[in-house]
Short mmCIF file of C-alpha atoms in Angstrom, two decimals:
data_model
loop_
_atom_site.label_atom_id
_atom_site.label_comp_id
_atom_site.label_asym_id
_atom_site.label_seq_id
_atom_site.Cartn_x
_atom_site.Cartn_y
_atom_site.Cartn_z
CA UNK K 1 -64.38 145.93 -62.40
CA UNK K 2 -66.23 148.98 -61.11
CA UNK K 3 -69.56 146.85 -61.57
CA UNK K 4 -68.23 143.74 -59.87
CA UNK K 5 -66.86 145.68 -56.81
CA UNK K 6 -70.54 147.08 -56.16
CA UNK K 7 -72.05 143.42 -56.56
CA UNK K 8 -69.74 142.01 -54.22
CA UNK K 9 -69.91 145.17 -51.79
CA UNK K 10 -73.64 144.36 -51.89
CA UNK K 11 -73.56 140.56 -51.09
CA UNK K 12 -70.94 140.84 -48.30
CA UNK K 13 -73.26 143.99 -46.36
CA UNK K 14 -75.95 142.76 -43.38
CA UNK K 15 -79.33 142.35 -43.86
CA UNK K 16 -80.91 145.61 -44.28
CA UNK K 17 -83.86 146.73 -42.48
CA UNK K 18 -87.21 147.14 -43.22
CA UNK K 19 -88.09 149.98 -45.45
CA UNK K 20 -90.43 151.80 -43.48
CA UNK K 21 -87.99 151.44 -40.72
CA UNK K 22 -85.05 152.78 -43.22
CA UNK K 23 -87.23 155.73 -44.07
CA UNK K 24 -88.01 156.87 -40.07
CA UNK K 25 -84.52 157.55 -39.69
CA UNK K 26 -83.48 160.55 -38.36
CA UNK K 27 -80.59 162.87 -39.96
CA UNK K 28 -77.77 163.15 -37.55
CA UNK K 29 -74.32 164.24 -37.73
CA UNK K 30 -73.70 160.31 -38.58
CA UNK K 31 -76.00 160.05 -40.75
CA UNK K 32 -74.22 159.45 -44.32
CA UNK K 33 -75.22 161.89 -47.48
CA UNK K 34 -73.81 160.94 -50.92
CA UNK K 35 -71.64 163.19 -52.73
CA UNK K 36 -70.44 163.47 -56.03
CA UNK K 37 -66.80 164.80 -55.48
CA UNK K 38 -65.03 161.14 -55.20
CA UNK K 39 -67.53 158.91 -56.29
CA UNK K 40 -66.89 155.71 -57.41
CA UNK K 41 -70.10 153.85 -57.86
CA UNK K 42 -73.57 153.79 -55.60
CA UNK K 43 -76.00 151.06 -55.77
CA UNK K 44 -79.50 151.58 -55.46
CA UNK K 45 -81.60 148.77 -53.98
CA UNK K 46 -85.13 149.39 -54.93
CA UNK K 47 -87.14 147.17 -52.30
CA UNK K 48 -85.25 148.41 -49.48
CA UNK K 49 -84.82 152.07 -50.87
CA UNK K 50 -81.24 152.05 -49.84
CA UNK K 51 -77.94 153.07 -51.80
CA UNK K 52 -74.53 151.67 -51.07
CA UNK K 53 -72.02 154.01 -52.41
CA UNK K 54 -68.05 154.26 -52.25
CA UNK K 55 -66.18 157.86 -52.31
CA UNK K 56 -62.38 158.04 -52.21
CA UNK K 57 -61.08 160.67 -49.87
CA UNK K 58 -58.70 162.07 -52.22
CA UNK K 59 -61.53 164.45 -54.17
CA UNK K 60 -63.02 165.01 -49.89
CA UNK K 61 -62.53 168.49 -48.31
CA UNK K 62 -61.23 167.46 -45.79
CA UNK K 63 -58.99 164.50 -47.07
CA UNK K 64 -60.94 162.07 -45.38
CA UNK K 65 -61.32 157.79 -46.59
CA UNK K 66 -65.23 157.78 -46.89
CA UNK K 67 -65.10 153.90 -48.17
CA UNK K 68 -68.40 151.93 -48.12
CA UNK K 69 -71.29 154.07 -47.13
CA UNK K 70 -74.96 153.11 -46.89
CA UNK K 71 -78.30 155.20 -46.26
CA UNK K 72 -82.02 155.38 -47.14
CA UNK K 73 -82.41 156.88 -49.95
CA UNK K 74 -84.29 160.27 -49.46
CA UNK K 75 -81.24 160.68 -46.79
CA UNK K 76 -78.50 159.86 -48.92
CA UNK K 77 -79.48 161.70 -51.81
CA UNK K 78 -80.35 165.08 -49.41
CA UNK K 79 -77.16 167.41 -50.24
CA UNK K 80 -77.96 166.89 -53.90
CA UNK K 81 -79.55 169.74 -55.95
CA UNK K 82 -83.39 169.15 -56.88
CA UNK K 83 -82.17 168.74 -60.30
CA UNK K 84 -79.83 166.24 -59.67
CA UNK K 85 -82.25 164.07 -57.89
CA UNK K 86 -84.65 163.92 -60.35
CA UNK K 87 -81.56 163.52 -62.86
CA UNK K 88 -80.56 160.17 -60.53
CA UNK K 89 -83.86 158.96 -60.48
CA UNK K 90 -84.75 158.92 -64.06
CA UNK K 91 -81.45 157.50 -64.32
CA UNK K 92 -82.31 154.40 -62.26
CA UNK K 93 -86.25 154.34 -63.59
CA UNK K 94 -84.58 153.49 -66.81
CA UNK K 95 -82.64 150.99 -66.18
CA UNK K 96 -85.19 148.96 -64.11
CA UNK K 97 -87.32 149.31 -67.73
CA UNK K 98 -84.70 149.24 -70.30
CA UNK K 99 -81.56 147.19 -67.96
CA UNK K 100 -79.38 150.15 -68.77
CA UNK K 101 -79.37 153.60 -69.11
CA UNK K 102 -77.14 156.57 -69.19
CA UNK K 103 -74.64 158.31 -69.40
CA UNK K 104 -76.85 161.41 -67.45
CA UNK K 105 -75.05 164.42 -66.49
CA UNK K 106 -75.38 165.18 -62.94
CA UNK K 107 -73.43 168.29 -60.98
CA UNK K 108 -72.79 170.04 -63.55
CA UNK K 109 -75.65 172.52 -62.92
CA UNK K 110 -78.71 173.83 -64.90
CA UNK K 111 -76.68 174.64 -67.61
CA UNK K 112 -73.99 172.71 -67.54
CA UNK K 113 -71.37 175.56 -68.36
CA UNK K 114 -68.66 173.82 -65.67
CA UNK K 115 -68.67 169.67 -66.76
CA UNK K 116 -70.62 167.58 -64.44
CA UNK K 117 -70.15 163.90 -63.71
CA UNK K 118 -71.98 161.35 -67.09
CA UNK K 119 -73.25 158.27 -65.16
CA UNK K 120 -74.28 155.05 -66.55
CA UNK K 121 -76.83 152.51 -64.75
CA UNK K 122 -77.14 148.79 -64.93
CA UNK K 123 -79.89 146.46 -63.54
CA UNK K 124 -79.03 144.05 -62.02
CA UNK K 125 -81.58 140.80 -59.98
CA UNK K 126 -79.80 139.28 -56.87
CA UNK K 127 -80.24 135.24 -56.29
CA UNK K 128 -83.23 135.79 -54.00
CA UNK K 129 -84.86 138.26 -56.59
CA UNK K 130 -84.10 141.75 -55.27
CA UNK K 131 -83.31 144.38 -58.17
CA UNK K 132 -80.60 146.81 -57.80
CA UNK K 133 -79.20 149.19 -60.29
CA UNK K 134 -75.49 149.92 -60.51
CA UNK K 135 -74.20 153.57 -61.38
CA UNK K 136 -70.81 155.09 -62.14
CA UNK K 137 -69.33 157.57 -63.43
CA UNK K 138 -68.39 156.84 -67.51
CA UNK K 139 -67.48 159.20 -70.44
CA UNK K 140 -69.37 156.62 -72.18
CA UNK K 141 -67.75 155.96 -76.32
CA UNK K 142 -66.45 159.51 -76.90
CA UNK K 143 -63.09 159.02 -75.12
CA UNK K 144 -62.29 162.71 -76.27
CA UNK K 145 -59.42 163.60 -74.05
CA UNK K 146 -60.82 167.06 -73.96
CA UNK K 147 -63.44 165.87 -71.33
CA UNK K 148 -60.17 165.48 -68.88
CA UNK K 149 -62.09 168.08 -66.33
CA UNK K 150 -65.44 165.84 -66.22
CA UNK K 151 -66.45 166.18 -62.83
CA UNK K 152 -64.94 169.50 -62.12
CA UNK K 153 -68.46 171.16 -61.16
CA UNK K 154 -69.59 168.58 -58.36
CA UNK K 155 -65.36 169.42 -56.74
CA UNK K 156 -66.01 173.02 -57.01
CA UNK K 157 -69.42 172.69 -55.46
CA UNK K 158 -67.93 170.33 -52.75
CA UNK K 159 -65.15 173.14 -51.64
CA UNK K 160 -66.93 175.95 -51.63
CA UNK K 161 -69.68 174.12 -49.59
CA UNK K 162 -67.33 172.89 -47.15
CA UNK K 163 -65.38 175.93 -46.58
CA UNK K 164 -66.09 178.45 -43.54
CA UNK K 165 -65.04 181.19 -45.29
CA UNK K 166 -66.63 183.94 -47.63
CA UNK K 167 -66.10 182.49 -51.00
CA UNK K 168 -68.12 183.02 -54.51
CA UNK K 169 -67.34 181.25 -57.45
CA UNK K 170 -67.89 183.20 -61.21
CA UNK K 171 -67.09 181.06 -64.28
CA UNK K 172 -65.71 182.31 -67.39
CA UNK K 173 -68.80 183.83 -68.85
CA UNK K 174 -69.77 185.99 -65.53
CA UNK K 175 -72.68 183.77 -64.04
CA UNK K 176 -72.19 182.80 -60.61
CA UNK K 177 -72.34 178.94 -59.95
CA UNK K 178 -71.75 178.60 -56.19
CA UNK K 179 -71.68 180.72 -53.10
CA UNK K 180 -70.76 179.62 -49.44
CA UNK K 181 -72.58 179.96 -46.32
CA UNK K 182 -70.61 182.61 -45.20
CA UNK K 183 -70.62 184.86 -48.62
CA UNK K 184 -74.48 184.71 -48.36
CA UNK K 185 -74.32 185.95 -44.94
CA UNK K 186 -71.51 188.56 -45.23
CA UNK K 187 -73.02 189.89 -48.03
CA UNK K 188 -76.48 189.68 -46.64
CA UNK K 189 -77.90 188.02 -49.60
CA UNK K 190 -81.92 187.14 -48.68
CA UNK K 191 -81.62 183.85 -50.52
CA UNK K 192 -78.92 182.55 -52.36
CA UNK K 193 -80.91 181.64 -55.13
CA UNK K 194 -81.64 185.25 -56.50
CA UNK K 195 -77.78 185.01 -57.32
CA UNK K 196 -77.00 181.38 -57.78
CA UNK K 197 -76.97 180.88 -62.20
CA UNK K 198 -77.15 184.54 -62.52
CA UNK K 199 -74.58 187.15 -64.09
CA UNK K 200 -72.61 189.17 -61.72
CA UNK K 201 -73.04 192.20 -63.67
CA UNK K 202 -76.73 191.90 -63.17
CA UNK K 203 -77.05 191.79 -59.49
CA UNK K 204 -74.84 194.59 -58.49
CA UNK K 205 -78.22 195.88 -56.38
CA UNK K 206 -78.19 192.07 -54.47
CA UNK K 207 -74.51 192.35 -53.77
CA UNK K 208 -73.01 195.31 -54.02
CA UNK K 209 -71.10 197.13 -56.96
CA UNK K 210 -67.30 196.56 -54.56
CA UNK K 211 -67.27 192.86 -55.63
CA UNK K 212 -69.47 192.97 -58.95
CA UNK K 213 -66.37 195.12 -60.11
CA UNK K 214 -63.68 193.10 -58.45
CA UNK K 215 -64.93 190.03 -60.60
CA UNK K 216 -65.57 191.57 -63.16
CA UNK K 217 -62.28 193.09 -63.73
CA UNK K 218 -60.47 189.93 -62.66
CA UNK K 219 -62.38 188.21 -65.45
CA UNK K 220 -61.93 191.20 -68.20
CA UNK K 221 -57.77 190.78 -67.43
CA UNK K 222 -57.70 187.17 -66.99
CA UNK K 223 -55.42 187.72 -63.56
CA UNK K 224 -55.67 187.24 -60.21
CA UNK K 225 -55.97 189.58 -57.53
CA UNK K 226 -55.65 190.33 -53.59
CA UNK K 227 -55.51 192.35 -50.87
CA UNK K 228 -56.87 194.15 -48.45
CA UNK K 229 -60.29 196.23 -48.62
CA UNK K 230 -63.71 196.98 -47.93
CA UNK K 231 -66.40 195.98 -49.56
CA UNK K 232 -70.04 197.85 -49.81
CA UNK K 233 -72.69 196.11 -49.80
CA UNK K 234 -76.23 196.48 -51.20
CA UNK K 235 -77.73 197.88 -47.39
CA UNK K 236 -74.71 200.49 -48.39
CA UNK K 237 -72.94 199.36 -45.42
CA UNK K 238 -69.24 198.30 -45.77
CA UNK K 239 -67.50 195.17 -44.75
CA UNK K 240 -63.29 195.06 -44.27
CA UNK K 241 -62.15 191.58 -45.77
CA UNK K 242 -58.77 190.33 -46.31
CA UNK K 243 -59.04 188.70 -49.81
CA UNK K 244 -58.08 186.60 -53.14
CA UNK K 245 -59.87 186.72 -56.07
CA UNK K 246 -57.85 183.66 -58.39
CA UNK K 247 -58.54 183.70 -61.80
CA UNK K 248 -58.25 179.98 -63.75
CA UNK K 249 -58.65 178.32 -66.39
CA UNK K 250 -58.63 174.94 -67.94
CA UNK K 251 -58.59 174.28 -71.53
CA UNK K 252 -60.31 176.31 -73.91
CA UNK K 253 -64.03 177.63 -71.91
CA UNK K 254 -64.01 176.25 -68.76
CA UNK K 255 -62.43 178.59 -65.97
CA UNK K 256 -63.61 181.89 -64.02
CA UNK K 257 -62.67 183.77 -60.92
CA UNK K 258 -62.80 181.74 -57.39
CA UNK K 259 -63.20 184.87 -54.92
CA UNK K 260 -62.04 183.84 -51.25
CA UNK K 261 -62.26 185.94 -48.32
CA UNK K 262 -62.18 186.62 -44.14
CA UNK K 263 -62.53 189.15 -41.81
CA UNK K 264 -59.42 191.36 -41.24
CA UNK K 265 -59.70 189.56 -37.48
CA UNK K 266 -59.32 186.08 -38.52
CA UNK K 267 -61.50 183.18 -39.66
CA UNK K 268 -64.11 181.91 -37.30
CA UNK K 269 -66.55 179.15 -37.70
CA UNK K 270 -69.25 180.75 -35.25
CA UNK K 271 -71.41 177.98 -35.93
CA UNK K 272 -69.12 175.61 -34.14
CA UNK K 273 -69.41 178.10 -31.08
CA UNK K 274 -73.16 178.01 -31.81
CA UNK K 275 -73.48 174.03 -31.45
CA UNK K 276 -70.97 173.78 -28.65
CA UNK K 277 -73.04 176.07 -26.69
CA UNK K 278 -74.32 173.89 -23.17
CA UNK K 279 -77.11 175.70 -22.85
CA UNK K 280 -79.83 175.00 -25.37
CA UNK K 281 -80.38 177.83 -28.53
CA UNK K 282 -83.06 178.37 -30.71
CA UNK K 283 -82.93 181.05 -33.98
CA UNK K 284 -86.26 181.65 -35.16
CA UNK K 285 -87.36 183.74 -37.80
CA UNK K 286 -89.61 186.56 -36.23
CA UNK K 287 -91.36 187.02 -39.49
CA UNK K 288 -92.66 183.41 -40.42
CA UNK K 289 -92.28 182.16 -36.64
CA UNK K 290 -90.16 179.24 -38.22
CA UNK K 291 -86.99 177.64 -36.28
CA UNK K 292 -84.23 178.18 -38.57
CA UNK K 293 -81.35 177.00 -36.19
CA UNK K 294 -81.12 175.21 -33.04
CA UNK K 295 -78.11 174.24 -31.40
CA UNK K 296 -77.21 170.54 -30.10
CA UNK K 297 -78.37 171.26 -26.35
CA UNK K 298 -81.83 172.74 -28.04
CA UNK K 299 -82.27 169.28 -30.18
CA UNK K 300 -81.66 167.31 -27.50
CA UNK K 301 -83.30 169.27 -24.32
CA UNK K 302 -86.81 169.77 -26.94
CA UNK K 303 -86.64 166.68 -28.71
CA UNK K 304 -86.78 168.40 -32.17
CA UNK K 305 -86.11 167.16 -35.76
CA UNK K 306 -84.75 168.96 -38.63
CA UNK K 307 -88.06 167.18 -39.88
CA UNK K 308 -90.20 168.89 -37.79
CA UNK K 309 -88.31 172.20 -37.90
CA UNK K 310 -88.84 172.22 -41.46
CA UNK K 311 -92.37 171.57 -41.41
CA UNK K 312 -93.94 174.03 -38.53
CA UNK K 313 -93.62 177.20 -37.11
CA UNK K 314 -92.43 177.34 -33.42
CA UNK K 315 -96.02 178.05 -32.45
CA UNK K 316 -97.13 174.72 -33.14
CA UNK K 317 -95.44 172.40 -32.23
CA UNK K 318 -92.82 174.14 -28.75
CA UNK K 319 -94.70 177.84 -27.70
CA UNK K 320 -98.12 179.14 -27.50
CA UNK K 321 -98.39 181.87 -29.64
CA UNK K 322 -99.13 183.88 -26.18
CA UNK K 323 -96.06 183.33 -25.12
CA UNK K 324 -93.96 183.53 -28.02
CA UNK K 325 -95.31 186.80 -28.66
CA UNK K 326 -94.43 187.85 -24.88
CA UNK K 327 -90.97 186.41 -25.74
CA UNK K 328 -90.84 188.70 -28.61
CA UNK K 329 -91.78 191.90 -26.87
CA UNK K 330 -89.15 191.17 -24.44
CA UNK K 331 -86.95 191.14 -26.78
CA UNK K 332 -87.97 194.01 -28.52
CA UNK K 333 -87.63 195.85 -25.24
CA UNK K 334 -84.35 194.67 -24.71
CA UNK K 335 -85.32 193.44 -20.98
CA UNK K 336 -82.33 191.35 -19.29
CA UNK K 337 -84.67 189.93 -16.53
CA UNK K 338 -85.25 185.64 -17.90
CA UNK K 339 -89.28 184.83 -18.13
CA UNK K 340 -90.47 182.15 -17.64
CA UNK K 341 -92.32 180.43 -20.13
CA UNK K 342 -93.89 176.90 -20.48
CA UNK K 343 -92.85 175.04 -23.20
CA UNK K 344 -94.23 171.60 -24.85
CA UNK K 345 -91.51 169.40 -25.19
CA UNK K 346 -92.10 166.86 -28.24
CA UNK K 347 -91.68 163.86 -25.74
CA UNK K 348 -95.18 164.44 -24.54
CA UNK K 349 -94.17 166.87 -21.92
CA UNK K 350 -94.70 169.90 -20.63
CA UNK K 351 -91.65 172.04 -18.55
CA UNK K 352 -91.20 175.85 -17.32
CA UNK K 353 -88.36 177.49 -18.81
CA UNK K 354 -86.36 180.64 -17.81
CA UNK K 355 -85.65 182.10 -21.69
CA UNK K 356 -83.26 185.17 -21.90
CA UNK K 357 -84.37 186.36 -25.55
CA UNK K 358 -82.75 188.85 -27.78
CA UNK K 359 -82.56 189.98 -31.19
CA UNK K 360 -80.62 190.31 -34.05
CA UNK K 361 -80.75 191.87 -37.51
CA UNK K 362 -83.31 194.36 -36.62
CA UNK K 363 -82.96 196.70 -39.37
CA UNK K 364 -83.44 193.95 -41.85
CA UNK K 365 -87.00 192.65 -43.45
CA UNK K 366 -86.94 189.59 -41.34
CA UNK K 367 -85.49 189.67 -37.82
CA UNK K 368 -84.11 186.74 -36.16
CA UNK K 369 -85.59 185.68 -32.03
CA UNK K 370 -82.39 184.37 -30.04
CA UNK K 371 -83.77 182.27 -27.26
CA UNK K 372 -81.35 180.91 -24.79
CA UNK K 373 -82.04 178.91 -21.54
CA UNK K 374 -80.73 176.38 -19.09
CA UNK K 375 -80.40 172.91 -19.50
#
């Protein structure tokens, strides 16, 4: 039924557009990204490099009815790990050879220890020769009813992703498998993945030894805990969080310690004050000169890209490095005066600016340039 629902999905869409216009798209807010949690099925059309997919909102964070959703693929595939991207594209690569393939294991992690989602691919040729492969989700012949938390890793992954809060999940052996936004940051981890498939125990130095024991007891007594406390952290600072730490388990290995946490004066999501912001924002790191966040107003005022963000420091392609490093010393010197500083927009043009400029995190390795200015 599953496969039939996709074909008919697929007949019943518009004509899609060209691929090289498909793959010029930018990423917006609107722009679709699959995810596992409450898949059904995608469909990957391999002349237009599309996939159609269907999520139910049931298994979404926020409860909402995705139904029928359709991107390029490099877009809809971007909130995937690197593993499971190659794991999707083998996936489909075998099917066009062999007509099926699967059941691959995707979510579940590089070690699976939490289950992943097994999906199975079909190919399938349209009337006017187009090939798509069809994918769901399958336990494939072993119907062991065991396997009822299949799929548990890609829901665990989903919530802690979505959440605005400090919250680290440990599984049952100790290793961490996912960290919010907001633990790395609290925490003042340098990059998430020098803790991410680690064991707690081992990088007490990255996070501090306040939560390496919390876990770690948690997980010794198999119970939960909570409260309110602070927490050191590896700079030897402290941090006061109000907090759960909620042991579970289902069936026999799979389980751990979900640690969930906010500041003793409430929850808030200062990246929605970031992006609400009128006048345009840019973050950039002082130490590789990269733009690592730029609020709505800055997108749209400099015509920038996550793209082109990504790919260039903000010396090539918005400031000259003249004036950046004038912007920088201003900063440094903590002057409240505006300078003004020419900028090249990415439309072709090129406008004075007043930037106020400021710092943060200047006792850490890399500092972070705040550059505000009008609209």
């Amino acid at each position: 039924m599953v496969v039939k629902a996709a074909q008919n999905a697929l007949t019943q869409s518009k004509d899609d557009k060209p691929a090289e216009q498909e793959l010029e798209t930018k990423v917006s807010e609107d722009t679709p990204a699959l995810a596992l949690a409450g898949l059904q099925f995608f469909v990957a059309d391999i002349s237009q490099k599309t996939i159609l997919w269907h999520e139910i909102g049931s298994q979404s964070f926020h409860s909402e009815v995705k139904d029928l959703q359709e991107a390029p693929s490099n877009l809809a595939l971007r909130n995937l790990s690197p593993e499971d991207r190659k794991t999707i594209l083998r996936l489909i690569q075998g099917a066009i050879r062999d007509g099926v393939a699967g059941p691959f294991d995707v979510g579940g992690g590089p070690d699976h220890r939490i289950p992943g989602i097994p999906i199975v691919a079909h190919r399938y040729e349209l009337v006017d020769g187009r090939i798509v492969v069809i994918c769901f989700p399958s336990i494939g012949e072993d119907e062991n009813p065991g396997r009822i938390v299949l799929g548990l890793a890609p829901i665990l992954q989903h919530f802690v992703a979505s959440s605005n809060r400090v919250v680290l999940l440990i599984d049952n052996f100790g290793y961490v498998r996912f960290a919010s936004d907001g633990f790395v940051k609290t925490f003042q981890i340098e990059d998430a993945r020098l803790i991410i498939g680690r064991n707690i125990a081992h990088i007490q130095k990255r996070v501090g030894r306040t939560i390496v024991s919390l876990a770690l007891g948690a997980l010794t007594r198999r119970a939960s805990a909570s409260g309110r406390g602070k927490f050191l952290l590896a700079s030897n600072d402290a941090i006061e969080l109000t907090y759960e730490a909620m042991h579970f388990r289902i069936g026999g290995t799979v389980g751990g310690v979900l640690f969930s946490a906010g500041r003793i004066g409430g929850d808030v999501d200062f990246l929605k004050v970031f992006e609400i912001c009128s006048a345009p924002m840019l973050v950039i790191n002082t130490k590789s000169k990269m733009i690592i966040a730029a609020n709505k107003a800055a997108m749209k005022t400099y015509h920038l890209t996550n793209e082109i963000m990504d790919s260039k420091p903000v010396t090539e392609i918005l400031l000259h490095p003249n004036n950046y490093s004038s912007l920088l010393g201003a900063a440094q010197s903590e002057t409240e005066i505006p300078m003004s500083i020419p900028v090249n927009i990415l439309n072709g043009q090129t406008k004075k600016k007043r930037f106020r400029a400021m710092l943060v995190d200047k006792d850490s390795k890399e500092p972070k340039l705040v550059l505000e200015t009008r609209s």
